[in-house]
PDB file of C-alpha atoms in Angstrom:
ATOM      1  CA  UNK A   1    -219.907 -55.061 -84.095  1.00 94.00           C
ATOM      2  CA  UNK A   2    -219.161 -54.745 -87.713  1.00 98.00           C
ATOM      3  CA  UNK A   3    -215.995 -56.520 -88.436  1.00 98.00           C
ATOM      4  CA  UNK A   4    -213.915 -56.730 -91.684  1.00 98.00           C
ATOM      5  CA  UNK A   5    -212.099 -59.999 -92.091  1.00 98.00           C
ATOM      6  CA  UNK A   6    -209.027 -60.129 -94.323  1.00 97.00           C
ATOM      7  CA  UNK A   7    -208.400 -63.860 -95.102  1.00 95.00           C
ATOM      8  CA  UNK A   8    -212.122 -64.822 -94.699  1.00 95.00           C
ATOM      9  CA  UNK A   9    -211.577 -67.687 -97.134  1.00 92.00           C
ATOM     10  CA  UNK A  10    -209.070 -69.359 -94.819  1.00 93.00           C
ATOM     11  CA  UNK A  11    -209.897 -71.810 -92.131  1.00 95.00           C
ATOM     12  CA  UNK A  12    -209.716 -69.365 -89.144  1.00 97.00           C
ATOM     13  CA  UNK A  13    -211.115 -66.450 -91.047  1.00 97.00           C
ATOM     14  CA  UNK A  14    -214.204 -68.209 -92.283  1.00 96.00           C
ATOM     15  CA  UNK A  15    -214.973 -69.530 -88.843  1.00 97.00           C
ATOM     16  CA  UNK A  16    -214.644 -65.997 -87.367  1.00 98.00           C
ATOM     17  CA  UNK A  17    -217.056 -64.624 -89.937  1.00 97.00           C
ATOM     18  CA  UNK A  18    -219.597 -67.376 -89.411  1.00 96.00           C
ATOM     19  CA  UNK A  19    -219.456 -67.101 -85.628  1.00 97.00           C
ATOM     20  CA  UNK A  20    -219.836 -63.324 -85.741  1.00 97.00           C
ATOM     21  CA  UNK A  21    -222.980 -63.560 -87.930  1.00 96.00           C
ATOM     22  CA  UNK A  22    -224.396 -66.347 -85.701  1.00 95.00           C
ATOM     23  CA  UNK A  23    -223.889 -64.066 -82.711  1.00 95.00           C
ATOM     24  CA  UNK A  24    -225.786 -61.166 -84.233  1.00 96.00           C
ATOM     25  CA  UNK A  25    -222.799 -59.117 -85.435  1.00 96.00           C
ATOM     26  CA  UNK A  26    -222.027 -58.209 -89.010  1.00 97.00           C
ATOM     27  CA  UNK A  27    -219.123 -59.592 -90.800  1.00 97.00           C
ATOM     28  CA  UNK A  28    -217.575 -58.342 -94.097  1.00 97.00           C
ATOM     29  CA  UNK A  29    -215.213 -60.760 -95.959  1.00 97.00           C
ATOM     30  CA  UNK A  30    -212.530 -59.210 -98.114  1.00 97.00           C
ATOM     31  CA  UNK A  31    -212.306 -61.427-101.191  1.00 94.00           C
ATOM     32  CA  UNK A  32    -210.322 -61.264-104.426  1.00 89.00           C
ATOM     33  CA  UNK A  33    -213.026 -62.573-106.819  1.00 88.00           C
ATOM     34  CA  UNK A  34    -216.715 -61.766-107.330  1.00 89.00           C
ATOM     35  CA  UNK A  35    -217.742 -65.377-107.166  1.00 89.00           C
ATOM     36  CA  UNK A  36    -216.292 -65.648-103.711  1.00 90.00           C
ATOM     37  CA  UNK A  37    -218.480 -62.747-102.708  1.00 91.00           C
ATOM     38  CA  UNK A  38    -221.550 -64.513-103.845  1.00 91.00           C
ATOM     39  CA  UNK A  39    -220.622 -67.534-101.845  1.00 91.00           C
ATOM     40  CA  UNK A  40    -220.278 -65.530 -98.623  1.00 95.00           C
ATOM     41  CA  UNK A  41    -223.463 -63.512 -99.311  1.00 92.00           C
ATOM     42  CA  UNK A  42    -225.369 -66.911 -99.400  1.00 92.00           C
ATOM     43  CA  UNK A  43    -224.121 -67.461 -95.910  1.00 93.00           C
ATOM     44  CA  UNK A  44    -225.250 -64.068 -94.572  1.00 93.00           C
ATOM     45  CA  UNK A  45    -221.752 -62.679 -94.749  1.00 96.00           C
ATOM     46  CA  UNK A  46    -221.195 -59.391 -96.491  1.00 96.00           C
ATOM     47  CA  UNK A  47    -218.325 -59.373 -98.903  1.00 96.00           C
ATOM     48  CA  UNK A  48    -216.216 -56.729-100.739  1.00 96.00           C
ATOM     49  CA  UNK A  49    -213.777 -57.355-103.523  1.00 95.00           C
ATOM     50  CA  UNK A  50    -210.244 -56.188-102.904  1.00 96.00           C
ATOM     51  CA  UNK A  51    -206.629 -57.433-102.684  1.00 95.00           C
ATOM     52  CA  UNK A  52    -204.296 -56.454 -99.937  1.00 95.00           C
ATOM     53  CA  UNK A  53    -201.224 -57.067-102.022  1.00 93.00           C
ATOM     54  CA  UNK A  54    -202.341 -55.086-105.082  1.00 94.00           C
ATOM     55  CA  UNK A  55    -204.750 -52.360-103.827  1.00 96.00           C
ATOM     56  CA  UNK A  56    -203.545 -49.007-102.735  1.00 97.00           C
ATOM     57  CA  UNK A  57    -203.646 -47.860 -99.166  1.00 98.00           C
ATOM     58  CA  UNK A  58    -206.378 -45.426-100.120  1.00 98.00           C
ATOM     59  CA  UNK A  59    -208.439 -48.112-101.791  1.00 98.00           C
ATOM     60  CA  UNK A  60    -208.138 -50.335 -98.701  1.00 98.00           C
ATOM     61  CA  UNK A  61    -209.238 -47.360 -96.625  1.00 98.00           C
ATOM     62  CA  UNK A  62    -212.498 -47.159 -98.580  1.00 98.00           C
ATOM     63  CA  UNK A  63    -213.089 -50.829 -97.940  1.00 98.00           C
ATOM     64  CA  UNK A  64    -212.361 -50.467 -94.163  1.00 98.00           C
ATOM     65  CA  UNK A  65    -214.278 -47.258 -93.441  1.00 98.00           C
ATOM     66  CA  UNK A  66    -217.478 -47.932 -91.497  1.00 98.00           C
ATOM     67  CA  UNK A  67    -216.227 -51.056 -89.666  1.00 98.00           C
ATOM     68  CA  UNK A  68    -215.600 -51.287 -85.979  1.00 98.00           C
ATOM     69  CA  UNK A  69    -212.674 -53.591 -86.260  1.00 98.00           C
ATOM     70  CA  UNK A  70    -210.386 -55.431 -88.643  1.00 98.00           C
ATOM     71  CA  UNK A  71    -209.225 -59.075 -88.322  1.00 98.00           C
ATOM     72  CA  UNK A  72    -206.118 -59.950 -90.465  1.00 98.00           C
ATOM     73  CA  UNK A  73    -205.793 -63.683 -90.937  1.00 96.00           C
ATOM     74  CA  UNK A  74    -204.635 -63.780 -94.507  1.00 92.00           C
ATOM     75  CA  UNK A  75    -201.494 -65.535 -95.494  1.00 82.00           C
ATOM     76  CA  UNK A  76    -199.708 -66.607 -98.597  1.00 68.00           C
ATOM     77  CA  UNK A  77    -197.792 -69.015 -96.368  1.00 61.00           C
ATOM     78  CA  UNK A  78    -194.998 -69.582 -98.877  1.00 56.00           C
ATOM     79  CA  UNK A  79    -197.306 -71.351-101.348  1.00 64.00           C
ATOM     80  CA  UNK A  80    -197.041 -68.801-104.179  1.00 68.00           C
ATOM     81  CA  UNK A  81    -193.371 -67.993-103.757  1.00 77.00           C
ATOM     82  CA  UNK A  82    -191.410 -65.592-101.697  1.00 83.00           C
ATOM     83  CA  UNK A  83    -192.650 -62.551-103.316  1.00 90.00           C
ATOM     84  CA  UNK A  84    -196.283 -63.352-102.434  1.00 88.00           C
ATOM     85  CA  UNK A  85    -195.346 -64.165 -98.890  1.00 88.00           C
ATOM     86  CA  UNK A  86    -193.574 -60.772 -98.565  1.00 93.00           C
ATOM     87  CA  UNK A  87    -196.524 -58.911-100.059  1.00 92.00           C
ATOM     88  CA  UNK A  88    -199.246 -60.532 -97.940  1.00 92.00           C
ATOM     89  CA  UNK A  89    -197.716 -61.981 -94.756  1.00 92.00           C
ATOM     90  CA  UNK A  90    -194.969 -59.253 -94.355  1.00 93.00           C
ATOM     91  CA  UNK A  91    -196.232 -56.027 -95.758  1.00 96.00           C
ATOM     92  CA  UNK A  92    -199.936 -56.663 -95.877  1.00 96.00           C
ATOM     93  CA  UNK A  93    -200.669 -55.928 -92.091  1.00 97.00           C
ATOM     94  CA  UNK A  94    -198.686 -52.698 -92.112  1.00 97.00           C
ATOM     95  CA  UNK A  95    -200.509 -51.553 -95.286  1.00 97.00           C
ATOM     96  CA  UNK A  96    -203.858 -52.261 -93.652  1.00 98.00           C
ATOM     97  CA  UNK A  97    -202.822 -50.428 -90.624  1.00 98.00           C
ATOM     98  CA  UNK A  98    -202.064 -47.295 -92.710  1.00 98.00           C
ATOM     99  CA  UNK A  99    -205.502 -47.692 -94.351  1.00 98.00           C
ATOM    100  CA  UNK A 100    -207.108 -47.964 -90.936  1.00 98.00           C
ATOM    101  CA  UNK A 101    -205.682 -44.663 -89.870  1.00 98.00           C
ATOM    102  CA  UNK A 102    -207.171 -42.965 -92.920  1.00 98.00           C
ATOM    103  CA  UNK A 103    -210.620 -44.699 -92.312  1.00 98.00           C
ATOM    104  CA  UNK A 104    -210.477 -43.767 -88.664  1.00 98.00           C
ATOM    105  CA  UNK A 105    -210.867 -47.401 -87.466  1.00 98.00           C
ATOM    106  CA  UNK A 106    -208.634 -48.285 -84.546  1.00 98.00           C
ATOM    107  CA  UNK A 107    -209.196 -51.931 -83.503  1.00 98.00           C
ATOM    108  CA  UNK A 108    -206.884 -54.346 -85.286  1.00 98.00           C
ATOM    109  CA  UNK A 109    -206.584 -58.077 -84.626  1.00 98.00           C
ATOM    110  CA  UNK A 110    -203.646 -59.784 -86.333  1.00 98.00           C
ATOM    111  CA  UNK A 111    -203.313 -63.599 -86.371  1.00 97.00           C
ATOM    112  CA  UNK A 112    -199.652 -64.425 -86.539  1.00 95.00           C
ATOM    113  CA  UNK A 113    -197.702 -67.500 -85.565  1.00 91.00           C
ATOM    114  CA  UNK A 114    -195.510 -68.887 -82.686  1.00 88.00           C
ATOM    115  CA  UNK A 115    -191.871 -67.784 -83.288  1.00 81.00           C
ATOM    116  CA  UNK A 116    -190.739 -71.423 -82.509  1.00 68.00           C
ATOM    117  CA  UNK A 117    -193.403 -72.931 -84.647  1.00 62.00           C
ATOM    118  CA  UNK A 118    -192.132 -76.387 -85.845  1.00 60.00           C
ATOM    119  CA  UNK A 119    -188.585 -75.721 -84.884  1.00 56.00           C
ATOM    120  CA  UNK A 120    -188.233 -79.510 -84.108  1.00 54.00           C
ATOM    121  CA  UNK A 121    -188.512 -80.110 -87.889  1.00 59.00           C
ATOM    122  CA  UNK A 122    -186.192 -79.119 -90.709  1.00 59.00           C
ATOM    123  CA  UNK A 123    -188.236 -76.630 -92.754  1.00 63.00           C
ATOM    124  CA  UNK A 124    -187.473 -75.483 -96.192  1.00 62.00           C
ATOM    125  CA  UNK A 125    -186.485 -71.911 -97.314  1.00 74.00           C
ATOM    126  CA  UNK A 126    -189.943 -70.851 -98.090  1.00 77.00           C
ATOM    127  CA  UNK A 127    -191.149 -71.577 -94.561  1.00 75.00           C
ATOM    128  CA  UNK A 128    -188.276 -69.758 -93.063  1.00 79.00           C
ATOM    129  CA  UNK A 129    -189.071 -66.705 -95.319  1.00 85.00           C
ATOM    130  CA  UNK A 130    -192.675 -66.975 -94.105  1.00 83.00           C
ATOM    131  CA  UNK A 131    -191.504 -66.880 -90.432  1.00 85.00           C
ATOM    132  CA  UNK A 132    -189.406 -63.842 -91.096  1.00 88.00           C
ATOM    133  CA  UNK A 133    -192.201 -62.026 -92.740  1.00 92.00           C
ATOM    134  CA  UNK A 134    -194.611 -62.734 -89.948  1.00 92.00           C
ATOM    135  CA  UNK A 135    -192.162 -61.180 -87.481  1.00 93.00           C
ATOM    136  CA  UNK A 136    -191.751 -58.133 -89.878  1.00 94.00           C
ATOM    137  CA  UNK A 137    -195.393 -57.666 -89.771  1.00 95.00           C
ATOM    138  CA  UNK A 138    -195.603 -57.815 -86.007  1.00 96.00           C
ATOM    139  CA  UNK A 139    -192.929 -55.068 -85.673  1.00 96.00           C
ATOM    140  CA  UNK A 140    -194.713 -52.838 -87.938  1.00 95.00           C
ATOM    141  CA  UNK A 141    -197.999 -53.237 -86.024  1.00 97.00           C
ATOM    142  CA  UNK A 142    -196.571 -52.670 -82.466  1.00 97.00           C
ATOM    143  CA  UNK A 143    -195.090 -49.288 -83.660  1.00 97.00           C
ATOM    144  CA  UNK A 144    -198.552 -48.055 -84.592  1.00 97.00           C
ATOM    145  CA  UNK A 145    -200.989 -46.214 -82.211  1.00 96.00           C
ATOM    146  CA  UNK A 146    -203.803 -48.518 -83.167  1.00 98.00           C
ATOM    147  CA  UNK A 147    -205.687 -50.599 -80.546  1.00 98.00           C
ATOM    148  CA  UNK A 148    -203.984 -53.783 -81.732  1.00 98.00           C
ATOM    149  CA  UNK A 149    -203.966 -57.367 -80.569  1.00 98.00           C
ATOM    150  CA  UNK A 150    -201.568 -60.006 -82.043  1.00 98.00           C
ATOM    151  CA  UNK A 151    -202.669 -63.517 -81.548  1.00 98.00           C
ATOM    152  CA  UNK A 152    -200.153 -66.384 -82.146  1.00 97.00           C
ATOM    153  CA  UNK A 153    -201.809 -69.658 -82.337  1.00 96.00           C
ATOM    154  CA  UNK A 154    -199.878 -72.884 -82.262  1.00 93.00           C
ATOM    155  CA  UNK A 155    -200.153 -75.483 -85.080  1.00 91.00           C
ATOM    156  CA  UNK A 156    -203.608 -75.446 -86.401  1.00 94.00           C
ATOM    157  CA  UNK A 157    -205.890 -78.534 -86.654  1.00 96.00           C
ATOM    158  CA  UNK A 158    -209.485 -79.085 -88.147  1.00 96.00           C
ATOM    159  CA  UNK A 159    -211.064 -81.099 -85.401  1.00 97.00           C
ATOM    160  CA  UNK A 160    -214.214 -79.680 -83.810  1.00 97.00           C
ATOM    161  CA  UNK A 161    -213.499 -77.139 -81.140  1.00 97.00           C
ATOM    162  CA  UNK A 162    -213.535 -78.011 -77.389  1.00 98.00           C
ATOM    163  CA  UNK A 163    -213.939 -74.501 -76.004  1.00 98.00           C
ATOM    164  CA  UNK A 164    -210.806 -74.650 -73.923  1.00 98.00           C
ATOM    165  CA  UNK A 165    -207.377 -73.178 -74.456  1.00 98.00           C
ATOM    166  CA  UNK A 166    -204.158 -72.042 -72.842  1.00 98.00           C
ATOM    167  CA  UNK A 167    -203.953 -68.285 -73.512  1.00 98.00           C
ATOM    168  CA  UNK A 168    -201.384 -65.741 -72.248  1.00 96.00           C
ATOM    169  CA  UNK A 169    -198.173 -63.902 -72.972  1.00 95.00           C
ATOM    170  CA  UNK A 170    -195.918 -66.889 -73.475  1.00 92.00           C
ATOM    171  CA  UNK A 171    -196.945 -70.494 -74.080  1.00 93.00           C
ATOM    172  CA  UNK A 172    -195.410 -73.738 -75.183  1.00 91.00           C
ATOM    173  CA  UNK A 173    -196.021 -74.488 -78.917  1.00 89.00           C
ATOM    174  CA  UNK A 174    -198.267 -77.546 -79.265  1.00 92.00           C
ATOM    175  CA  UNK A 175    -201.642 -77.715 -81.290  1.00 94.00           C
ATOM    176  CA  UNK A 176    -204.958 -75.894 -81.301  1.00 96.00           C
ATOM    177  CA  UNK A 177    -208.161 -76.375 -83.152  1.00 98.00           C
ATOM    178  CA  UNK A 178    -209.114 -73.662 -85.702  1.00 97.00           C
ATOM    179  CA  UNK A 179    -212.585 -73.532 -84.064  1.00 98.00           C
ATOM    180  CA  UNK A 180    -210.973 -72.598 -80.682  1.00 98.00           C
ATOM    181  CA  UNK A 181    -208.805 -69.946 -82.387  1.00 98.00           C
ATOM    182  CA  UNK A 182    -211.893 -68.335 -83.882  1.00 98.00           C
ATOM    183  CA  UNK A 183    -213.835 -68.418 -80.637  1.00 98.00           C
ATOM    184  CA  UNK A 184    -210.801 -66.873 -78.763  1.00 98.00           C
ATOM    185  CA  UNK A 185    -210.588 -64.099 -81.327  1.00 98.00           C
ATOM    186  CA  UNK A 186    -214.228 -63.246 -80.875  1.00 97.00           C
ATOM    187  CA  UNK A 187    -213.942 -63.365 -77.120  1.00 97.00           C
ATOM    188  CA  UNK A 188    -211.083 -60.824 -77.386  1.00 98.00           C
ATOM    189  CA  UNK A 189    -213.175 -58.607 -79.636  1.00 97.00           C
ATOM    190  CA  UNK A 190    -215.805 -58.620 -76.925  1.00 96.00           C
ATOM    191  CA  UNK A 191    -213.287 -57.100 -74.613  1.00 96.00           C
ATOM    192  CA  UNK A 192    -211.903 -53.972 -76.250  1.00 95.00           C
ATOM    193  CA  UNK A 193    -209.931 -53.083 -73.156  1.00 95.00           C
ATOM    194  CA  UNK A 194    -207.622 -55.887 -74.079  1.00 96.00           C
ATOM    195  CA  UNK A 195    -205.370 -54.152 -76.558  1.00 96.00           C
ATOM    196  CA  UNK A 196    -201.764 -53.530 -77.462  1.00 96.00           C
ATOM    197  CA  UNK A 197    -200.848 -57.085 -76.394  1.00 96.00           C
ATOM    198  CA  UNK A 198    -199.095 -59.940 -78.074  1.00 97.00           C
ATOM    199  CA  UNK A 199    -200.808 -63.199 -76.941  1.00 98.00           C
ATOM    200  CA  UNK A 200    -200.000 -66.832 -77.589  1.00 97.00           C
ATOM    201  CA  UNK A 201    -202.758 -69.513 -77.686  1.00 98.00           C
ATOM    202  CA  UNK A 202    -202.550 -73.312 -77.797  1.00 96.00           C
ATOM    203  CA  UNK A 203    -204.675 -76.183 -76.703  1.00 97.00           C
ATOM    204  CA  UNK A 204    -205.422 -76.259 -72.960  1.00 97.00           C
ATOM    205  CA  UNK A 205    -208.130 -76.926 -70.373  1.00 97.00           C
ATOM    206  CA  UNK A 206    -209.190 -73.414 -69.440  1.00 98.00           C
ATOM    207  CA  UNK A 207    -212.654 -72.390 -70.832  1.00 98.00           C
ATOM    208  CA  UNK A 208    -212.078 -69.552 -73.324  1.00 98.00           C
ATOM    209  CA  UNK A 209    -214.244 -67.096 -71.511  1.00 97.00           C
ATOM    210  CA  UNK A 210    -212.338 -67.759 -68.315  1.00 97.00           C
ATOM    211  CA  UNK A 211    -208.940 -67.338 -70.062  1.00 97.00           C
ATOM    212  CA  UNK A 212    -210.021 -63.972 -71.553  1.00 97.00           C
ATOM    213  CA  UNK A 213    -211.557 -62.923 -68.123  1.00 96.00           C
ATOM    214  CA  UNK A 214    -208.005 -63.389 -66.600  1.00 95.00           C
ATOM    215  CA  UNK A 215    -206.439 -61.227 -69.285  1.00 93.00           C
ATOM    216  CA  UNK A 216    -209.004 -58.566 -68.576  1.00 86.00           C
ATOM    217  CA  UNK A 217    -208.141 -58.580 -64.854  1.00 78.00           C
ATOM    218  CA  UNK A 218    -204.479 -58.384 -65.509  1.00 71.00           C
ATOM    219  CA  UNK A 219    -205.051 -55.409 -67.865  1.00 65.00           C
ATOM    220  CA  UNK A 220    -207.046 -53.711 -65.152  1.00 58.00           C
ATOM    221  CA  UNK A 221    -204.128 -54.065 -62.774  1.00 52.00           C
ATOM    222  CA  UNK A 222    -201.638 -52.840 -65.163  1.00 48.00           C
TER     223      UNK A 222
END
């Protein structure tokens, strides 16, 4: 596969890119600065300079063209104010979906968030806005005719992956390691028949390959 990763500088995105390359695939990181491109190139990861929030749909289509799939794991996350969150988390995926249609690329993997994430805590307005925009992005993607998968991981941690998860249509929000999210994404990409599904993933005791196999069987029965 040749996969474009939007958000490759982030914890999940960088892991996906590195693992794809290690497995013999090609990964392209979309970066906003040329010095970032040099860093990725040194790791064997292709890089292209672009900006989801600022570039036109046509410019994004030029970047996407020639890839087999797009992974969108970028997020402002409320760090740069509500406008950035709206532009990246809310409007970004829909903008990329439009560009994919122009570029004739159909496989889209969107990393989103559990709807009930951290509901046991009192979160600030920026976080609440982030949650609203994540939902807005999902609603835009499910209305497209792309072969999309929306993956909602639970709270992310940086410990080494364990290779096991709890993956399905609806799960209880707990924690999951970024390594395991990346490996789950790649396992899903290896099974293109799994598409047009919203999946939730959290820490669990099922090997990732087995969890994805179970989804494959359920899609075959549908």
